[in-house]
mmCIF file of C-alpha atoms in Angstrom:
data_model
loop_
_atom_site.group_PDB
_atom_site.id
_atom_site.type_symbol
_atom_site.label_atom_id
_atom_site.label_comp_id
_atom_site.label_asym_id
_atom_site.label_seq_id
_atom_site.Cartn_x
_atom_site.Cartn_y
_atom_site.Cartn_z
ATOM 1 C CA MET A 18 6.721 15.666 -11.828
ATOM 2 C CA LYS A 19 7.994 15.443 -8.294
ATOM 3 C CA HIS A 20 7.680 11.921 -6.971
ATOM 4 C CA ASN A 21 8.367 12.135 -3.279
ATOM 5 C CA ASP A 22 6.778 9.342 -1.286
ATOM 6 C CA ASN A 23 7.617 10.791 2.074
ATOM 7 C CA ALA A 24 8.373 14.115 3.666
ATOM 8 C CA HIS A 25 10.368 12.853 6.664
ATOM 9 C CA GLY A 26 13.663 14.243 5.311
ATOM 10 C CA HIS A 27 15.570 11.025 4.590
ATOM 11 C CA SER A 28 18.156 11.333 1.827
ATOM 12 C CA LEU A 29 16.832 8.360 -0.143
ATOM 13 C CA ALA A 30 13.470 10.033 -0.530
ATOM 14 C CA GLU A 31 15.157 13.196 -1.722
ATOM 15 C CA ASP A 32 17.339 11.299 -4.200
ATOM 16 C CA LEU A 33 14.360 9.387 -5.564
ATOM 17 C CA SER A 34 12.369 12.579 -5.907
ATOM 18 C CA THR A 35 15.199 14.264 -7.809
ATOM 19 C CA MET A 36 15.635 11.343 -10.210
ATOM 20 C CA LEU A 37 11.950 11.122 -10.936
ATOM 21 C CA GLN A 38 11.733 14.818 -11.813
ATOM 22 C CA LEU A 39 13.770 14.081 -14.938
ATOM 23 C CA GLY A 40 10.762 12.584 -16.767
ATOM 24 C CA SER A 41 7.519 14.284 -17.582
ATOM 25 C CA ASP A 42 5.566 11.075 -17.219
ATOM 26 C CA ARG A 43 5.919 9.812 -13.641
ATOM 27 C CA ARG A 44 4.942 6.237 -14.289
ATOM 28 C CA GLN A 45 7.004 5.936 -17.448
ATOM 29 C CA THR A 46 10.015 7.234 -15.541
ATOM 30 C CA LEU A 47 9.413 4.761 -12.739
ATOM 31 C CA ARG A 48 9.164 1.897 -15.208
ATOM 32 C CA TRP A 49 12.491 2.992 -16.686
ATOM 33 C CA LEU A 50 14.102 3.055 -13.242
ATOM 34 C CA LEU A 51 12.816 -0.366 -12.296
ATOM 35 C CA ALA A 52 13.701 -1.898 -15.638
ATOM 36 C CA GLY A 53 17.252 -0.623 -15.316
ATOM 37 C CA ALA A 54 17.523 -2.298 -11.925
ATOM 38 C CA SER A 55 15.939 -5.530 -13.202
ATOM 39 C CA ALA A 56 13.360 -5.140 -10.492
ATOM 40 C CA LEU A 57 10.442 -6.550 -12.435
ATOM 41 C CA PRO A 58 11.312 -10.002 -13.779
ATOM 42 C CA LEU A 59 9.043 -11.717 -16.253
ATOM 43 C CA ALA A 60 7.265 -14.203 -14.058
ATOM 44 C CA SER A 61 3.764 -15.170 -13.106
ATOM 45 C CA CYS A 62 1.896 -16.501 -10.112
ATOM 46 C CA GLY A 63 1.491 -20.207 -9.828
ATOM 47 C CA GLY A 64 -1.823 -21.457 -11.148
ATOM 48 C CA GLY A 65 -4.722 -19.226 -12.114
ATOM 49 C CA SER A 66 -8.307 -20.062 -11.303
ATOM 50 C CA SER A 67 -10.522 -20.854 -14.267
ATOM 51 C CA THR A 68 -13.223 -18.642 -12.850
ATOM 52 C CA THR A 69 -13.416 -14.972 -13.590
ATOM 53 C CA ALA A 70 -12.840 -12.679 -10.638
ATOM 54 C CA ALA A 71 -15.933 -11.141 -9.133
ATOM 55 C CA SER A 72 -16.679 -7.538 -9.876
ATOM 56 C CA SER A 73 -15.025 -5.063 -7.512
ATOM 57 C CA THR A 74 -16.218 -1.493 -7.230
ATOM 58 C CA SER A 75 -13.812 1.431 -7.155
ATOM 59 C CA SER A 76 -14.858 4.631 -5.441
ATOM 60 C CA THR A 77 -14.375 8.303 -6.011
ATOM 61 C CA SER A 78 -12.743 10.801 -3.687
ATOM 62 C CA THR A 79 -16.155 12.050 -2.609
ATOM 63 C CA GLY A 80 -17.172 8.896 -0.764
ATOM 64 C CA THR A 81 -20.470 9.060 1.080
ATOM 65 C CA SER A 82 -20.976 8.462 4.763
ATOM 66 C CA THR A 83 -24.027 7.376 6.727
ATOM 67 C CA THR A 84 -24.540 7.269 10.459
ATOM 68 C CA GLY A 85 -22.331 4.580 11.978
ATOM 69 C CA THR A 86 -21.135 3.389 8.576
ATOM 70 C CA SER A 87 -18.602 4.662 6.081
ATOM 71 C CA THR A 88 -19.252 3.686 2.478
ATOM 72 C CA THR A 89 -17.951 4.688 -0.909
ATOM 73 C CA THR A 90 -19.631 6.108 -3.953
ATOM 74 C CA PRO A 91 -19.844 3.481 -6.722
ATOM 75 C CA GLY A 92 -17.358 3.919 -9.536
ATOM 76 C CA THR A 93 -15.863 1.929 -12.380
ATOM 77 C CA SER A 94 -15.446 -1.782 -11.800
ATOM 78 C CA THR A 95 -11.808 -2.873 -11.849
ATOM 79 C CA THR A 96 -12.638 -6.519 -12.609
ATOM 80 C CA PRO A 97 -15.738 -6.656 -14.804
ATOM 81 C CA THR A 98 -17.203 -10.067 -15.501
ATOM 82 C CA ASN A 99 -16.580 -9.723 -19.244
ATOM 83 C CA GLY A 100 -12.891 -10.448 -18.616
ATOM 84 C CA ALA A 101 -11.553 -6.941 -19.228
ATOM 85 C CA CYS A 102 -9.578 -5.363 -16.383
ATOM 86 C CA SER A 103 -6.840 -2.757 -16.132
ATOM 87 C CA VAL A 104 -3.445 -3.384 -14.560
ATOM 88 C CA ILE A 105 -2.996 -1.436 -11.352
ATOM 89 C CA PRO A 106 -0.359 1.287 -11.885
ATOM 90 C CA GLU A 107 3.252 0.724 -10.940
ATOM 91 C CA GLU A 108 4.352 3.040 -8.131
ATOM 92 C CA THR A 109 7.446 3.655 -6.064
ATOM 93 C CA GLY A 110 7.950 1.554 -2.966
ATOM 94 C CA GLY A 111 9.174 4.720 -1.265
ATOM 95 C CA PRO A 112 12.078 5.114 1.112
ATOM 96 C CA TYR A 113 10.804 2.684 3.773
ATOM 97 C CA PRO A 114 10.138 -0.679 2.086
ATOM 98 C CA GLY A 115 12.111 -2.893 4.455
ATOM 99 C CA ASP A 116 12.457 -5.431 1.636
ATOM 100 C CA GLY A 117 16.248 -5.496 1.358
ATOM 101 C CA THR A 118 16.484 -2.788 -1.309
ATOM 102 C CA ASN A 119 17.753 -0.051 1.000
ATOM 103 C CA SER A 120 19.136 0.633 4.456
ATOM 104 C CA ASN A 121 18.053 2.147 7.723
ATOM 105 C CA SER A 122 20.390 3.574 10.386
ATOM 106 C CA SER A 123 21.720 0.085 11.147
ATOM 107 C CA GLY A 124 22.298 -1.104 7.585
ATOM 108 C CA VAL A 125 20.342 -3.063 4.995
ATOM 109 C CA VAL A 126 16.982 -4.149 6.363
ATOM 110 C CA ASN A 127 14.948 -7.023 4.938
ATOM 111 C CA VAL A 128 11.907 -8.240 6.866
ATOM 112 C CA LEU A 129 11.037 -10.604 4.014
ATOM 113 C CA THR A 130 13.598 -13.106 5.313
ATOM 114 C CA GLN A 131 12.653 -12.784 8.978
ATOM 115 C CA LEU A 132 10.865 -15.449 10.970
ATOM 116 C CA GLY A 133 7.235 -14.540 11.526
ATOM 117 C CA VAL A 134 6.754 -12.092 8.645
ATOM 118 C CA VAL A 135 4.174 -14.384 7.019
ATOM 119 C CA ARG A 136 1.102 -13.429 9.010
ATOM 120 C CA SER A 137 -2.362 -11.966 8.657
ATOM 121 C CA ASP A 138 -2.389 -9.730 11.748
ATOM 122 C CA ILE A 139 0.386 -7.161 11.264
ATOM 123 C CA ARG A 140 -0.403 -4.865 14.209
ATOM 124 C CA SER A 141 2.407 -6.167 16.427
ATOM 125 C CA SER A 142 6.152 -6.451 15.924
ATOM 126 C CA PHE A 143 7.728 -9.872 15.385
ATOM 127 C CA ASN A 144 11.031 -11.790 15.229
ATOM 128 C CA GLY A 145 12.183 -10.663 18.671
ATOM 129 C CA MET A 146 10.862 -7.104 18.475
ATOM 130 C CA THR A 147 7.973 -6.135 20.740
ATOM 131 C CA GLY A 148 5.295 -3.487 20.522
ATOM 132 C CA THR A 149 1.856 -3.072 19.012
ATOM 133 C CA ALA A 150 0.625 -0.218 16.831
ATOM 134 C CA ALA A 151 -2.417 1.577 18.231
ATOM 135 C CA GLY A 152 -5.209 2.877 16.045
ATOM 136 C CA VAL A 153 -8.648 2.289 14.572
ATOM 137 C CA PRO A 154 -8.938 -1.367 13.453
ATOM 138 C CA LEU A 155 -8.731 -1.966 9.710
ATOM 139 C CA THR A 156 -9.178 -5.210 7.784
ATOM 140 C CA ILE A 157 -7.676 -5.165 4.290
ATOM 141 C CA LYS A 158 -9.093 -7.678 1.814
ATOM 142 C CA LEU A 159 -7.261 -8.012 -1.493
ATOM 143 C CA GLN A 160 -7.796 -10.193 -4.548
ATOM 144 C CA VAL A 161 -5.064 -10.652 -7.146
ATOM 145 C CA VAL A 162 -6.252 -11.286 -10.712
ATOM 146 C CA ASN A 163 -4.535 -11.835 -14.047
ATOM 147 C CA ALA A 164 -5.106 -8.938 -16.453
ATOM 148 C CA ASN A 165 -3.600 -11.077 -19.232
ATOM 149 C CA GLY A 166 -5.849 -14.030 -18.497
ATOM 150 C CA SER A 167 -9.444 -12.821 -18.636
ATOM 151 C CA CYS A 168 -9.122 -11.413 -15.117
ATOM 152 C CA ALA A 169 -8.983 -14.916 -13.635
ATOM 153 C CA ALA A 170 -7.914 -15.158 -10.024
ATOM 154 C CA LEU A 171 -4.180 -15.702 -9.547
ATOM 155 C CA ALA A 172 -3.792 -18.471 -7.010
ATOM 156 C CA ASP A 173 -0.648 -18.911 -4.911
ATOM 157 C CA CYS A 174 0.667 -15.359 -5.352
ATOM 158 C CA ALA A 175 1.978 -13.563 -2.287
ATOM 159 C CA VAL A 176 1.608 -9.955 -1.197
ATOM 160 C CA TYR A 177 3.962 -8.012 1.052
ATOM 161 C CA LEU A 178 2.106 -5.064 2.596
ATOM 162 C CA TRP A 179 3.325 -2.191 4.768
ATOM 163 C CA HIS A 180 2.201 1.266 5.887
ATOM 164 C CA CYS A 181 2.850 3.969 8.488
ATOM 165 C CA ASP A 182 1.331 4.026 11.977
ATOM 166 C CA ARG A 183 -1.284 6.507 13.146
ATOM 167 C CA ASP A 184 1.452 9.057 13.861
ATOM 168 C CA GLY A 185 2.739 8.821 10.294
ATOM 169 C CA ASN A 186 5.883 6.883 11.242
ATOM 170 C CA TYR A 187 7.296 3.822 9.479
ATOM 171 C CA SER A 188 8.659 1.017 11.630
ATOM 172 C CA LEU A 189 12.397 0.303 11.268
ATOM 173 C CA TYR A 190 13.055 3.767 9.796
ATOM 174 C CA SER A 191 11.321 6.655 11.580
ATOM 175 C CA ASN A 192 12.596 8.184 14.817
ATOM 176 C CA GLY A 193 11.160 6.413 17.834
ATOM 177 C CA VAL A 194 10.130 3.229 16.005
ATOM 178 C CA THR A 195 13.444 1.921 14.612
ATOM 179 C CA GLN A 196 13.197 -0.984 17.057
ATOM 180 C CA GLN A 197 9.729 -1.914 15.813
ATOM 181 C CA ASN A 198 8.782 -3.838 12.673
ATOM 182 C CA TYR A 199 5.013 -3.718 13.044
ATOM 183 C CA LEU A 200 2.593 -2.889 10.214
ATOM 184 C CA ARG A 201 4.537 -5.128 7.836
ATOM 185 C CA GLY A 202 3.596 -8.611 6.730
ATOM 186 C CA VAL A 203 3.315 -11.165 3.946
ATOM 187 C CA GLN A 204 0.297 -13.264 2.997
ATOM 188 C CA ALA A 205 -0.149 -15.997 0.392
ATOM 189 C CA ALA A 206 -3.247 -15.828 -1.792
ATOM 190 C CA ASP A 207 -5.701 -18.701 -1.714
ATOM 191 C CA SER A 208 -7.159 -20.510 -4.726
ATOM 192 C CA ASN A 209 -9.325 -17.458 -5.428
ATOM 193 C CA GLY A 210 -6.369 -15.087 -5.346
ATOM 194 C CA SER A 211 -7.679 -13.628 -2.094
ATOM 195 C CA LEU A 212 -5.851 -12.654 1.099
ATOM 196 C CA THR A 213 -6.542 -10.614 4.221
ATOM 197 C CA PHE A 214 -4.547 -8.414 6.580
ATOM 198 C CA GLN A 215 -5.600 -7.222 10.030
ATOM 199 C CA THR A 216 -4.058 -3.833 10.805
ATOM 200 C CA ILE A 217 -4.816 -0.286 11.971
ATOM 201 C CA PHE A 218 -5.846 2.684 9.877
ATOM 202 C CA PRO A 219 -2.696 4.541 8.768
ATOM 203 C CA GLY A 220 -2.257 8.190 9.641
ATOM 204 C CA CYS A 221 -1.679 11.084 7.262
ATOM 205 C CA TYR A 222 1.807 12.558 7.360
ATOM 206 C CA SER A 223 2.850 15.828 5.789
ATOM 207 C CA GLY A 224 2.978 15.856 1.987
ATOM 208 C CA ARG A 225 1.114 12.628 1.181
ATOM 209 C CA MET A 226 -2.438 11.408 1.030
ATOM 210 C CA PRO A 227 -2.942 8.407 3.344
ATOM 211 C CA HIS A 228 -1.887 5.214 1.593
ATOM 212 C CA VAL A 229 -0.787 1.599 1.882
ATOM 213 C CA HIS A 230 2.218 0.112 0.058
ATOM 214 C CA PHE A 231 2.319 -3.400 -1.366
ATOM 215 C CA GLU A 232 4.400 -5.714 -3.538
ATOM 216 C CA VAL A 233 3.041 -8.742 -5.412
ATOM 217 C CA TYR A 234 5.211 -11.855 -5.719
ATOM 218 C CA PRO A 235 4.819 -14.983 -7.889
ATOM 219 C CA SER A 236 4.657 -17.233 -4.832
ATOM 220 C CA LEU A 237 5.299 -17.302 -1.116
ATOM 221 C CA ALA A 238 8.611 -19.063 -1.726
ATOM 222 C CA LYS A 239 9.785 -16.212 -3.939
ATOM 223 C CA SER A 240 8.608 -13.459 -1.602
ATOM 224 C CA THR A 241 11.895 -13.433 0.321
ATOM 225 C CA SER A 242 13.657 -11.367 -2.359
ATOM 226 C CA ALA A 243 12.514 -8.061 -3.823
ATOM 227 C CA ALA A 244 14.153 -9.084 -7.091
ATOM 228 C CA ASN A 245 11.212 -11.451 -7.629
ATOM 229 C CA ARG A 246 8.410 -8.909 -7.286
ATOM 230 C CA LEU A 247 5.845 -8.667 -10.066
ATOM 231 C CA LYS A 248 4.262 -5.393 -9.032
ATOM 232 C CA THR A 249 4.904 -2.533 -6.615
ATOM 233 C CA SER A 250 2.087 -0.099 -5.981
ATOM 234 C CA GLN A 251 -0.005 1.798 -3.430
ATOM 235 C CA PHE A 252 -3.678 2.278 -2.660
ATOM 236 C CA THR A 253 -5.671 4.910 -0.811
ATOM 237 C CA PHE A 254 -9.040 5.526 0.843
ATOM 238 C CA PRO A 255 -12.150 7.704 0.239
ATOM 239 C CA MET A 256 -12.104 11.179 1.764
ATOM 240 C CA ALA A 257 -15.310 10.528 3.714
ATOM 241 C CA THR A 258 -13.637 7.600 5.467
ATOM 242 C CA LEU A 259 -10.465 9.586 6.170
ATOM 243 C CA ASN A 260 -12.409 12.400 7.801
ATOM 244 C CA GLU A 261 -14.367 9.933 9.902
ATOM 245 C CA VAL A 262 -11.292 8.037 11.108
ATOM 246 C CA TYR A 263 -9.210 11.118 11.831
ATOM 247 C CA ALA A 264 -11.927 12.560 14.044
ATOM 248 C CA THR A 265 -11.127 9.810 16.570
ATOM 249 C CA THR A 266 -8.608 9.890 19.413
ATOM 250 C CA GLY A 267 -4.966 9.628 18.389
ATOM 251 C CA TYR A 268 -5.269 11.019 14.861
ATOM 252 C CA SER A 269 -5.237 14.773 15.552
ATOM 253 C CA THR A 270 -2.001 15.318 13.592
ATOM 254 C CA SER A 271 -3.585 13.614 10.591
ATOM 255 C CA VAL A 272 -6.440 16.129 10.591
ATOM 256 C CA ARG A 273 -3.986 18.994 10.100
ATOM 257 C CA ASN A 274 -1.878 17.178 7.495
ATOM 258 C CA LEU A 275 -4.905 16.005 5.490
ATOM 259 C CA ALA A 276 -6.183 19.575 5.257
ATOM 260 C CA GLN A 277 -2.966 20.520 3.435
ATOM 261 C CA ILE A 278 -3.043 17.802 0.727
ATOM 262 C CA SER A 279 -5.510 16.327 -1.779
ATOM 263 C CA TYR A 280 -5.645 13.565 -4.366
ATOM 264 C CA ALA A 281 -5.063 16.240 -7.023
ATOM 265 C CA THR A 282 -1.848 17.508 -5.404
ATOM 266 C CA ASP A 283 -0.494 14.187 -4.140
ATOM 267 C CA ASN A 284 2.674 13.181 -6.003
ATOM 268 C CA ILE A 285 1.465 9.607 -6.438
ATOM 269 C CA PHE A 286 -2.273 9.892 -7.043
ATOM 270 C CA SER A 287 -2.452 13.208 -8.919
ATOM 271 C CA ASP A 288 -2.351 11.467 -12.312
ATOM 272 C CA GLY A 289 -5.215 9.120 -11.475
ATOM 273 C CA TYR A 290 -6.197 6.740 -8.710
ATOM 274 C CA SER A 291 -9.415 4.997 -9.776
ATOM 275 C CA LEU A 292 -7.686 1.605 -9.750
ATOM 276 C CA GLN A 293 -6.060 2.405 -6.402
ATOM 277 C CA MET A 294 -9.106 3.521 -4.443
ATOM 278 C CA ALA A 295 -10.241 0.928 -1.947
ATOM 279 C CA THR A 296 -13.899 0.319 -1.220
ATOM 280 C CA VAL A 297 -14.417 0.883 2.521
ATOM 281 C CA THR A 298 -17.214 -0.080 4.894
ATOM 282 C CA GLY A 299 -17.469 0.139 8.654
ATOM 283 C CA ASN A 300 -17.211 2.708 11.416
ATOM 284 C CA PRO A 301 -14.678 3.910 14.033
ATOM 285 C CA THR A 302 -16.190 1.785 16.814
ATOM 286 C CA ASP A 303 -16.340 -1.577 15.047
ATOM 287 C CA GLY A 304 -13.470 -0.925 12.662
ATOM 288 C CA TYR A 305 -13.301 -0.746 8.889
ATOM 289 C CA VAL A 306 -12.969 -3.188 6.002
ATOM 290 C CA ALA A 307 -11.111 -2.015 2.882
ATOM 291 C CA THR A 308 -11.488 -4.114 -0.262
ATOM 292 C CA LEU A 309 -9.522 -3.842 -3.486
ATOM 293 C CA THR A 310 -8.853 -5.985 -6.562
ATOM 294 C CA LEU A 311 -5.259 -5.955 -7.810
ATOM 295 C CA ALA A 312 -5.014 -6.701 -11.516
ATOM 296 C CA VAL A 313 -1.464 -7.608 -12.524
ATOM 297 C CA ALA A 314 0.073 -8.894 -15.731
ATOM 298 C CA GLY A 315 0.394 -12.458 -14.547
#
């Protein structure tokens, strides 16, 4: 199956897509690729909480919406209190990770080693770059739990998160924003495995459902090298929320692009996305809050 994370025409995306067409099972092929590159070392986060993670509700693609509030339709819990949870699928980091594994027009780029990357608010550029991404406010709340340890919270892990801006462009890579590094940041989980990012709602570019990329690391100290990552994946949002956000100023291109794609035809989510569907509340005026539990093999 074609596994193209981006349709911006960069050669890396095309090469990755071609390689991943060789296997009939997309995720199995990706695991083979990452294993061959030693990208997923056997490691775990430091210290797991003895308490079981609270139940988190996944939503379906037909999320419901009420006046002034966007909500999701209840689905299967990803972290049930009986200690059984499913590992979030491994996915490609795509052609724009900025984690030292590839290059942009100026050479290898690695924001993980840059001063200021550890931050909660990722809307502005950092480390000498200036500029702030405009868009509908979005708070992302994540909890990392151990699928091999009764779904207990994984304390002291770190998450590197990045996504495109409202125009569908990725900082450091896309034309016009190569001198920006906004919408990228690292956060360390607290004792409950929880962390929060303040950002803007990503746009929808041609060929992909809207999504957010992330990598999970054993600790903040080890988050400076992609070789230490435990998990690479993506998550998405309910259709009701997408339609609501894209009806606001600045997202007109996303309306057109979203009409040409669906979860069923997306190269990442077409084989299932229940564990990658964030629960979303809020509205365009006050902003949104997206919540998701990330079960990893800690």
